[in-house]
Amino acid sequence: MTGSLKQESFVVVNEDSNRLIFINKADKQAHESCFTIDGVFNLDTGQDKLFLEHLQPLLVMVPLGYSISLLVCEGHHCGLQAKTKSFVQRVIESVFQETSSPENTAQSRQTISFVQIYADGTALDLLSPRNETLQVMDIPPLGLCGLLFTIITEVKVTGGHGFHRATVRILEFSGGDEQCYTDPFFTLSRASSAVGLPAEAGCFSWILKHLLEGNALTFLLLCLTLPDASGEEILSALSLTEQVRAIIKTVTPVHWDPTLEARKRRAVIRELRVKSFLNSQMEQDSVLIQLGKVIKELQVLKGQNWEKKEERSAYELKEDTSVEFKAGKQHQGSKLKFSLLKTRRQHLQEQHRLLIQQERQKIEKELACQNKISPDQKEALLWQKEKSLLVLHVEMLQKEQAEAERDLEELYQDYQHETEVQKDHILQVFQAYRRHAEEQTEALEQRYRKLLRESLQDAIILSAQNQQLRVQKELRYTERAIQTDPCP
């Protein structure tokens, strides 16, 4: 969004692509607000510059164990999704290219997840095998807060133990949150503030807080369609970028050895077990809670061994290949069946054509041998032979027609079966979509009822306060009148 933008009340002037002066034209005093940011780019023409100058230097550090959090916030949905998706796709491709480049000879592996985060606090991993019955829908689901794409890269340390572990998290979200706020950037603003999150904050706010303050290089791409954005939204967005930019943290690479970590957890378990025998009953409860937590961590660490991960990946790849082979085989089976039936009909037609040709040659030879009969007898014999040949031709055509009808009926049955399967799948998707929409509608209704009750309570309280103020005012007037009234 380079250059200047003029609206009815506001002008945004872009200076040297990293300092913005925001002027309020409606204000007679023309107050100016200056913001220092890393850059302002047009998503249509400036994606290459944005990627090469700001993101690529960060992605090069991923094989060294540095994690990256890319936050893509869309202020308005109109016209932005296609542009941001192409940019995100480029980032994902670059991450895989960095770890698989010829210069990088160390062993590496990637683990990916693609999570949809909903307004009701739930999340769904679309790449999990348990969710294979529902496919990714092209239409945006109701109540969808954001999409979190995670790439965990592990690179073996050459000549040492353990591996470098880096996590690239790409969070795409719009300005809205699990609640309806007048400020479209309320959630991001609350997550980036120094104040801790309230207890009622949803999981989406906690995810944002972790991405902004965790051990990762944070990159915020805040997108606005300026003709549609109001001056207040522009000011809010610019203030938010400075607020995120002001977050100070130390980012270090992660060198992780699951064997060493498991050894540490076992030592902690031994210490906690000794404490559980020596301490009092009240202290034992606290120790048991800590012990359960450490045991869970140890169970997770047991599955983080490099060789076990390789075995699990090979098994999952084998299962996925088997499923794809069955699906492809079923799809190819329909085509193969149609091709076989067509070839069989063509072969039958060719057999009939050769048989008729042989019969015709036989008739011609018989007529050539009949030299002693008269022309009338020869013509009558020719008609008789032609009639038998036509009857044979009709019989063969009837056989071909019956064969084609059988093939058509068989193909129709297959088509009907596939149609029923597709219909069941579509019904399943729309039932899930409708169920989710009903849940969101019910949640909105409960929220509005709660707001209505709170508004009524506030109105009652204000009415009581107003009544009390009126009574106090009347008392003051009465006291003042008594004081000014002369004595009789």
Coordinates of C-alpha atoms in Angstrom, one line a residue:
M1 CA 0.0 0.0 0.0
T2 CA 2.7 2.4 -1.0
G3 CA 2.0 6.1 -1.9
S4 CA -0.6 8.2 -0.4
L5 CA -4.3 7.5 0.3
K6 CA -6.9 10.2 0.5
Q7 CA -10.2 9.7 2.2
E8 CA -13.0 12.1 3.3
S9 CA -11.3 12.7 6.6
F10 CA -7.9 11.1 6.5
V11 CA -4.6 11.1 4.5
V12 CA -1.9 8.6 4.9
V13 CA 1.5 9.6 3.6
N14 CA 4.2 6.9 3.1
E15 CA 7.7 8.2 3.7
D16 CA 10.7 5.9 2.8
S17 CA 8.6 2.8 3.2
N18 CA 9.1 2.6 7.0
R19 CA 7.8 5.8 8.5
L20 CA 4.2 6.8 8.2
I21 CA 2.6 10.2 9.0
F22 CA -1.1 10.0 9.6
I23 CA -2.9 13.3 9.3
N24 CA -6.5 13.9 10.4
K25 CA -8.0 16.3 7.9
A26 CA -11.3 16.5 9.8
D27 CA -9.5 18.0 12.8
K28 CA -9.0 21.7 12.3
Q29 CA -5.7 21.6 14.2
A30 CA -4.5 18.8 11.8
H31 CA -2.8 16.5 14.4
E32 CA -0.1 14.3 13.0
S33 CA 0.7 10.8 14.2
C34 CA 4.1 9.3 13.3
F35 CA 4.7 5.5 13.2
T36 CA 7.9 3.7 12.7
I37 CA 7.6 0.2 11.2
D38 CA 9.7 -2.1 9.1
G39 CA 8.0 -1.6 5.8
V40 CA 4.9 -0.9 3.9
F41 CA 4.3 -3.0 0.8
N42 CA 1.6 -3.5 -1.9
L43 CA 0.5 -7.2 -2.0
D44 CA 0.0 -6.9 -5.8
T45 CA 3.5 -5.7 -6.7
G46 CA 5.6 -5.8 -3.5
Q47 CA 5.5 -9.5 -2.5
D48 CA 8.9 -10.3 -4.0
K49 CA 10.6 -7.4 -2.2
L50 CA 8.8 -8.3 1.1
F51 CA 9.9 -11.9 0.9
L52 CA 13.5 -11.3 -0.3
E53 CA 14.3 -8.5 2.1
H54 CA 12.5 -9.5 5.3
L55 CA 11.5 -13.2 5.3
Q56 CA 14.1 -15.1 3.4
P57 CA 17.0 -14.0 5.8
L58 CA 14.9 -15.5 8.7
L59 CA 14.1 -18.7 6.9
V60 CA 17.8 -19.4 6.2
M61 CA 18.2 -19.7 10.0
V62 CA 15.7 -22.6 10.3
P63 CA 18.2 -25.4 9.8
L64 CA 20.3 -23.9 12.6
G65 CA 17.5 -24.4 15.1
Y66 CA 15.9 -20.9 15.1
S67 CA 12.0 -21.0 15.2
I68 CA 9.9 -18.5 13.2
S69 CA 6.4 -17.3 13.8
L70 CA 4.7 -15.7 10.8
L71 CA 1.4 -13.9 11.7
V72 CA -0.8 -13.0 8.7
C73 CA -3.6 -10.7 9.9
E74 CA -6.3 -9.8 7.4
G75 CA -8.1 -6.6 8.3
H76 CA -10.7 -7.2 5.7
H77 CA -11.6 -10.4 3.8
C78 CA -12.4 -8.8 0.5
G79 CA -9.6 -9.4 -2.1
L80 CA -6.9 -10.4 0.4
Q81 CA -7.2 -14.2 0.8
A82 CA -5.9 -15.1 -2.6
K83 CA -2.9 -12.7 -2.3
T84 CA -2.0 -13.9 1.3
K85 CA -2.4 -17.5 0.4
S86 CA 0.1 -17.2 -2.5
F87 CA 2.5 -15.5 -0.2
V88 CA 2.1 -18.2 2.5
Q89 CA 2.5 -20.9 -0.1
R90 CA 5.8 -19.3 -1.1
V91 CA 7.0 -19.3 2.5
I92 CA 6.2 -23.0 3.0
E93 CA 8.0 -23.9 -0.2
S94 CA 11.0 -22.0 0.9
V95 CA 11.1 -23.8 4.3
F96 CA 11.3 -27.2 2.6
Q97 CA 13.9 -25.9 0.1
E98 CA 16.1 -24.7 2.8
T99 CA 16.2 -28.0 4.6
S100 CA 16.5 -30.1 1.4
S101 CA 19.1 -27.9 -0.4
P102 CA 22.2 -29.7 -1.8
E103 CA 24.4 -27.6 0.5
N104 CA 22.7 -29.0 3.5
T105 CA 24.1 -32.6 3.8
A106 CA 22.8 -33.3 7.3
Q107 CA 19.9 -35.7 7.8
S108 CA 16.6 -33.9 8.3
R109 CA 13.0 -34.6 8.8
Q110 CA 9.8 -32.5 8.8
T111 CA 6.6 -32.9 10.6
I112 CA 3.6 -30.8 9.6
S113 CA 0.2 -30.1 10.9
F114 CA -2.7 -27.9 9.6
V115 CA -5.1 -26.8 12.3
Q116 CA -8.4 -25.0 12.1
I117 CA -9.2 -22.9 15.2
Y118 CA -12.9 -22.1 15.9
A119 CA -14.6 -19.4 17.8
D120 CA -16.0 -21.9 20.4
G121 CA -12.4 -22.7 21.6
T122 CA -12.1 -26.0 19.6
A123 CA -9.5 -26.9 17.1
L124 CA -9.3 -29.5 14.3
D125 CA -6.2 -31.0 12.8
L126 CA -7.1 -31.5 9.1
L127 CA -4.0 -33.7 8.5
S128 CA -4.8 -36.1 11.3
P129 CA -5.7 -39.6 10.2
R130 CA -8.7 -39.6 12.6
N131 CA -10.4 -36.9 10.6
E132 CA -10.1 -38.5 7.2
T133 CA -13.9 -38.8 6.8
L134 CA -14.3 -35.0 6.4
Q135 CA -12.3 -33.3 3.7
V136 CA -11.2 -29.6 3.7
M137 CA -14.1 -27.5 2.5
D138 CA -13.7 -24.7 0.0
I139 CA -16.3 -22.6 1.8
P140 CA -15.1 -20.9 5.0
P141 CA -16.8 -22.6 8.0
L142 CA -18.9 -20.5 10.4
G143 CA -17.0 -19.4 13.4
L144 CA -13.5 -20.0 11.9
C145 CA -11.0 -17.8 13.7
G146 CA -7.8 -18.8 12.0
L147 CA -5.6 -21.4 10.4
L148 CA -2.3 -22.6 12.0
F149 CA 0.1 -24.4 9.7
T150 CA 3.1 -25.8 11.6
I151 CA 6.4 -27.2 10.2
I152 CA 8.7 -28.8 12.7
T153 CA 12.2 -29.3 11.2
E154 CA 14.7 -31.5 12.9
V155 CA 18.3 -31.6 11.6
K156 CA 20.8 -34.1 12.9
V157 CA 24.0 -32.6 14.4
T158 CA 27.0 -33.7 12.4
G159 CA 29.4 -35.7 14.6
G160 CA 27.4 -35.2 17.7
H161 CA 24.3 -36.2 19.6
G162 CA 20.8 -34.9 19.3
F163 CA 19.5 -32.5 16.6
H164 CA 18.6 -28.9 15.9
R165 CA 14.9 -28.4 16.3
A166 CA 13.1 -25.5 14.7
T167 CA 9.4 -24.8 14.4
V168 CA 7.9 -22.6 11.7
R169 CA 4.4 -21.5 12.6
I170 CA 2.2 -19.7 10.1
L171 CA -1.0 -18.3 11.6
E172 CA -3.6 -16.8 9.2
F173 CA -6.4 -15.0 10.9
S174 CA -8.8 -12.1 10.4
G175 CA -9.3 -9.2 12.7
G176 CA -12.2 -10.8 14.5
D177 CA -12.0 -13.2 17.5
E178 CA -14.3 -15.5 19.4
Q179 CA -16.2 -12.4 20.5
C180 CA -17.6 -9.5 18.5
Y181 CA -15.6 -6.4 19.2
T182 CA -15.8 -3.0 17.6
D183 CA -12.1 -3.0 17.2
P184 CA -11.2 -5.6 14.6
F185 CA -7.7 -6.0 16.0
F186 CA -8.7 -6.4 19.6
T187 CA -7.4 -10.0 20.0
L188 CA -4.0 -9.2 18.5
S189 CA -3.8 -6.0 20.6
R190 CA -4.6 -7.9 23.8
A191 CA -2.2 -10.7 23.0
S192 CA 0.7 -8.3 22.3
S193 CA 0.2 -6.2 25.4
A194 CA 2.5 -6.6 28.4
V195 CA -0.6 -7.4 30.7
G196 CA -1.4 -11.0 31.1
L197 CA -4.4 -12.5 29.5
P198 CA -7.6 -12.8 31.5
A199 CA -8.9 -16.2 32.5
E200 CA -11.9 -16.0 30.1
A201 CA -9.6 -15.4 27.1
G202 CA -10.1 -18.1 24.4
C203 CA -7.5 -20.5 23.1
F204 CA -6.9 -18.3 20.1
S205 CA -5.7 -15.5 22.3
W206 CA -3.4 -17.8 24.1
I207 CA -1.9 -19.1 20.8
L208 CA -1.3 -15.5 19.7
K209 CA 0.3 -14.7 23.0
H210 CA 2.6 -17.7 22.7
L211 CA 3.6 -16.9 19.1
L212 CA 4.4 -13.3 20.0
E213 CA 6.4 -13.9 23.2
G214 CA 7.8 -17.4 22.7
N215 CA 11.3 -18.4 21.6
A216 CA 10.8 -17.6 18.0
L217 CA 11.6 -14.8 15.5
T218 CA 8.2 -13.1 15.0
F219 CA 7.1 -11.6 11.7
L220 CA 3.8 -9.8 11.6
L221 CA 2.2 -9.1 8.2
L222 CA -0.9 -7.0 8.8
C223 CA -3.0 -6.5 5.6
L224 CA -5.5 -3.7 4.9
T225 CA -7.6 -2.8 1.9
L226 CA -7.2 0.9 2.3
P227 CA -10.2 2.1 0.3
D228 CA -12.4 0.0 2.6
A229 CA -10.6 0.8 5.9
S230 CA -11.7 3.7 8.1
G231 CA -9.3 6.1 9.6
E232 CA -9.8 4.5 13.1
E233 CA -8.9 1.1 11.7
I234 CA -5.8 2.5 10.0
L235 CA -4.7 4.2 13.3
S236 CA -5.4 1.0 15.2
A237 CA -3.4 -1.1 12.8
L238 CA -0.4 1.2 12.8
S239 CA -0.5 1.5 16.6
L240 CA -0.7 -2.3 16.8
T241 CA 2.4 -2.8 14.6
E242 CA 4.4 -0.5 16.8
Q243 CA 3.1 -2.4 19.9
V244 CA 4.2 -5.7 18.4
R245 CA 7.5 -4.2 17.3
A246 CA 8.2 -3.1 20.9
I247 CA 8.1 -6.6 22.3
I248 CA 11.6 -7.4 23.5
K249 CA 12.7 -11.0 23.8
T250 CA 15.8 -13.2 23.4
V251 CA 15.6 -15.9 20.7
T252 CA 18.0 -18.8 20.9
P253 CA 18.4 -21.9 18.7
V254 CA 17.1 -25.2 20.1
H255 CA 19.6 -28.1 20.3
W256 CA 17.5 -31.0 21.6
D257 CA 18.6 -34.5 22.6
P258 CA 15.5 -36.6 23.5
T259 CA 17.6 -39.3 25.1
L260 CA 19.3 -36.8 27.4
E261 CA 15.9 -35.2 28.2
A262 CA 14.4 -38.6 29.0
R263 CA 17.3 -39.3 31.4
K264 CA 16.7 -36.0 33.2
R265 CA 13.0 -36.8 33.5
R266 CA 13.8 -40.2 35.1
A267 CA 16.1 -38.6 37.6
V268 CA 13.3 -36.1 38.5
I269 CA 10.9 -39.1 38.9
R270 CA 13.2 -40.8 41.3
E271 CA 13.5 -37.6 43.4
L272 CA 9.8 -37.1 43.5
R273 CA 9.2 -40.7 44.5
V274 CA 11.5 -40.2 47.5
K275 CA 9.8 -37.0 48.4
S276 CA 6.4 -38.7 48.3
F277 CA 7.4 -41.1 51.0
L278 CA 9.1 -38.6 53.3
N279 CA 6.6 -35.6 53.1
S280 CA 3.3 -35.1 54.8
Q281 CA -0.1 -35.9 53.2
M282 CA -0.7 -32.4 52.0
E283 CA 2.7 -32.2 50.4
Q284 CA 2.3 -35.6 48.9
D285 CA -0.7 -34.4 46.9
S286 CA 1.5 -31.7 45.3
V287 CA 4.3 -34.1 44.7
L288 CA 2.0 -36.6 43.0
I289 CA 0.7 -33.9 40.7
Q290 CA 4.2 -33.1 39.7
L291 CA 5.0 -36.8 39.3
G292 CA 2.1 -37.3 37.0
K293 CA 3.2 -34.4 34.8
V294 CA 6.8 -35.6 34.5
I295 CA 5.6 -39.1 33.7
K296 CA 3.5 -37.8 30.8
E297 CA 6.5 -35.8 29.6
L298 CA 8.6 -39.0 29.7
Q299 CA 6.0 -40.9 27.7
V300 CA 6.1 -38.2 25.0
L301 CA 9.9 -38.2 25.0
K302 CA 10.0 -42.0 24.4
G303 CA 8.4 -41.4 21.0
Q304 CA 10.8 -38.6 20.0
N305 CA 13.7 -40.9 19.3
W306 CA 15.0 -40.4 15.7
E307 CA 14.9 -44.1 14.8
K308 CA 11.4 -44.5 16.2
K309 CA 10.2 -41.5 14.2
E310 CA 11.7 -42.9 11.0
E311 CA 9.9 -46.2 11.6
R312 CA 6.6 -44.5 12.3
S313 CA 6.9 -42.3 9.2
A314 CA 7.7 -45.3 7.1
Y315 CA 4.6 -47.2 8.5
E316 CA 2.3 -44.1 8.0
L317 CA 3.7 -43.7 4.4
K318 CA 3.0 -47.3 3.7
E319 CA -0.6 -46.9 5.0
D320 CA -1.2 -43.7 3.0
T321 CA 0.2 -45.4 -0.2
S322 CA -2.1 -48.3 0.4
V323 CA -5.1 -46.1 0.7
E324 CA -4.2 -44.0 -2.3
F325 CA -3.6 -47.2 -4.3
K326 CA -7.0 -48.5 -3.4
A327 CA -8.7 -45.2 -4.3
G328 CA -6.8 -45.0 -7.5
K329 CA -7.5 -48.6 -8.3
Q330 CA -11.2 -48.0 -7.8
H331 CA -11.1 -45.0 -10.1
Q332 CA -9.0 -46.8 -12.6
G333 CA -11.3 -49.8 -12.3
S334 CA -14.3 -47.8 -13.8
K335 CA -12.2 -46.6 -16.7
L336 CA -10.7 -50.1 -17.3
K337 CA -14.1 -51.7 -17.2
F338 CA -15.5 -49.3 -19.8
S339 CA -12.4 -49.9 -22.0
L340 CA -12.8 -53.7 -21.7
L341 CA -16.5 -53.6 -22.5
K342 CA -15.8 -51.3 -25.5
T343 CA -13.0 -53.6 -26.7
R344 CA -15.3 -56.7 -26.4
R345 CA -18.0 -55.0 -28.5
Q346 CA -15.5 -54.0 -31.1
H347 CA -14.2 -57.6 -31.2
L348 CA -17.7 -58.9 -31.6
Q349 CA -18.4 -56.5 -34.4
E350 CA -15.2 -57.5 -36.2
Q351 CA -16.2 -61.2 -35.8
H352 CA -19.6 -60.6 -37.4
R353 CA -18.1 -58.5 -40.2
L354 CA -15.6 -61.4 -41.1
L355 CA -18.4 -64.0 -40.9
I356 CA -20.7 -61.9 -43.2
Q357 CA -17.7 -61.4 -45.6
Q358 CA -17.1 -65.2 -45.7
E359 CA -20.8 -65.9 -46.4
R360 CA -20.7 -63.3 -49.2
Q361 CA -17.6 -64.9 -50.7
K362 CA -19.2 -68.3 -50.4
I363 CA -22.4 -67.1 -52.2
E364 CA -20.3 -65.6 -55.0
K365 CA -18.4 -68.9 -55.5
E366 CA -21.6 -70.9 -55.6
L367 CA -23.1 -68.5 -58.2
A368 CA -20.0 -68.7 -60.3
C369 CA -20.3 -72.5 -60.5
Q370 CA -23.9 -72.4 -61.7
N371 CA -23.3 -71.8 -65.4
K372 CA -25.9 -74.3 -66.7
I373 CA -28.9 -72.7 -65.2
S374 CA -31.0 -70.0 -66.9
P375 CA -30.6 -66.3 -66.0
D376 CA -34.0 -66.3 -64.3
Q377 CA -33.1 -69.2 -62.1
K378 CA -29.7 -67.6 -61.4
E379 CA -31.4 -64.4 -60.3
A380 CA -33.9 -66.3 -58.1
L381 CA -31.0 -68.2 -56.5
L382 CA -29.1 -64.8 -55.9
W383 CA -32.2 -63.4 -54.2
Q384 CA -32.5 -66.4 -52.0
K385 CA -28.8 -66.2 -51.0
E386 CA -29.0 -62.5 -50.3
K387 CA -32.1 -63.0 -48.2
S388 CA -30.2 -65.6 -46.0
L389 CA -27.3 -63.2 -45.8
L390 CA -29.6 -60.3 -44.7
V391 CA -31.2 -62.6 -42.1
L392 CA -27.7 -63.5 -40.7
H393 CA -26.8 -59.8 -40.7
V394 CA -29.9 -58.9 -38.7
E395 CA -29.3 -61.7 -36.2
M396 CA -25.7 -60.4 -35.7
L397 CA -27.0 -56.9 -35.2
Q398 CA -29.5 -58.1 -32.6
K399 CA -26.7 -59.9 -30.7
E400 CA -24.6 -56.7 -30.8
Q401 CA -27.5 -54.7 -29.6
A402 CA -28.2 -57.1 -26.7
E403 CA -24.5 -57.0 -25.8
A404 CA -24.5 -53.2 -25.8
E405 CA -27.6 -53.1 -23.6
R406 CA -26.0 -55.4 -21.1
D407 CA -22.9 -53.3 -21.0
L408 CA -25.0 -50.1 -20.6
E409 CA -27.0 -51.6 -17.8
E410 CA -23.8 -52.7 -16.0
L411 CA -22.2 -49.3 -16.4
Y412 CA -25.4 -47.6 -15.2
Q413 CA -25.4 -49.8 -12.0
D414 CA -21.7 -48.8 -11.4
Y415 CA -22.5 -45.1 -12.0
Q416 CA -25.5 -45.3 -9.7
H417 CA -23.4 -46.8 -6.9
E418 CA -20.7 -44.1 -7.3
T419 CA -23.4 -41.4 -7.3
E420 CA -24.9 -42.8 -4.0
V421 CA -21.4 -42.8 -2.4
Q422 CA -20.8 -39.2 -3.5
K423 CA -24.3 -38.2 -2.3
D424 CA -23.6 -39.8 1.1
H425 CA -20.3 -37.9 1.4
I426 CA -21.8 -34.6 0.4
L427 CA -24.7 -35.1 2.9
Q428 CA -22.1 -35.9 5.6
V429 CA -20.2 -32.7 4.9
F430 CA -23.3 -30.5 4.9
Q431 CA -24.7 -32.2 8.0
A432 CA -21.5 -31.4 9.8
Y433 CA -21.6 -27.8 8.4
R434 CA -25.2 -27.4 9.5
R435 CA -24.5 -28.8 12.9
H436 CA -21.6 -26.4 13.4
A437 CA -23.8 -23.5 12.2
E438 CA -26.5 -24.4 14.6
E439 CA -24.0 -24.6 17.5
Q440 CA -22.6 -21.2 16.5
T441 CA -26.2 -19.7 16.3
E442 CA -27.0 -21.1 19.7
A443 CA -23.7 -19.7 21.1
L444 CA -24.5 -16.3 19.6
E445 CA -28.0 -16.4 21.0
Q446 CA -26.7 -17.2 24.5
R447 CA -24.1 -14.4 24.2
Y448 CA -26.7 -11.9 23.1
R449 CA -29.1 -13.0 25.9
K450 CA -26.3 -12.5 28.4
L451 CA -25.5 -9.0 27.0
L452 CA -29.2 -8.2 27.1
R453 CA -29.4 -9.3 30.8
E454 CA -26.3 -7.2 31.6
S455 CA -27.8 -4.2 29.8
L456 CA -31.1 -4.5 31.7
Q457 CA -29.2 -4.8 35.0
D458 CA -27.1 -1.8 34.1
A459 CA -30.3 0.1 33.1
I460 CA -31.9 -0.8 36.4
I461 CA -28.8 0.3 38.4
L462 CA -28.6 3.5 36.4
S463 CA -32.3 4.2 37.0
A464 CA -31.9 3.6 40.7
Q465 CA -28.9 5.9 40.8
N466 CA -30.8 8.6 38.9
Q467 CA -33.7 8.2 41.3
Q468 CA -31.3 8.5 44.2
L469 CA -29.7 11.6 42.7
R470 CA -33.1 13.2 42.2
V471 CA -34.0 12.6 45.8
Q472 CA -30.7 14.0 47.0
K473 CA -31.2 17.0 44.7
E474 CA -34.7 17.6 46.1
L475 CA -33.3 17.4 49.6
R476 CA -30.6 19.9 48.8
Y477 CA -33.2 22.3 47.4
T478 CA -35.4 21.8 50.4
E479 CA -32.5 22.5 52.8
R480 CA -31.4 25.5 50.8
A481 CA -35.0 26.9 50.9
I482 CA -35.2 26.4 54.7
Q483 CA -31.9 28.2 55.1
T484 CA -33.0 31.2 53.0
D485 CA -36.5 31.4 54.5
P486 CA -36.6 34.3 57.1
C487 CA -37.7 33.5 60.6
P488 CA -41.3 34.6 61.4

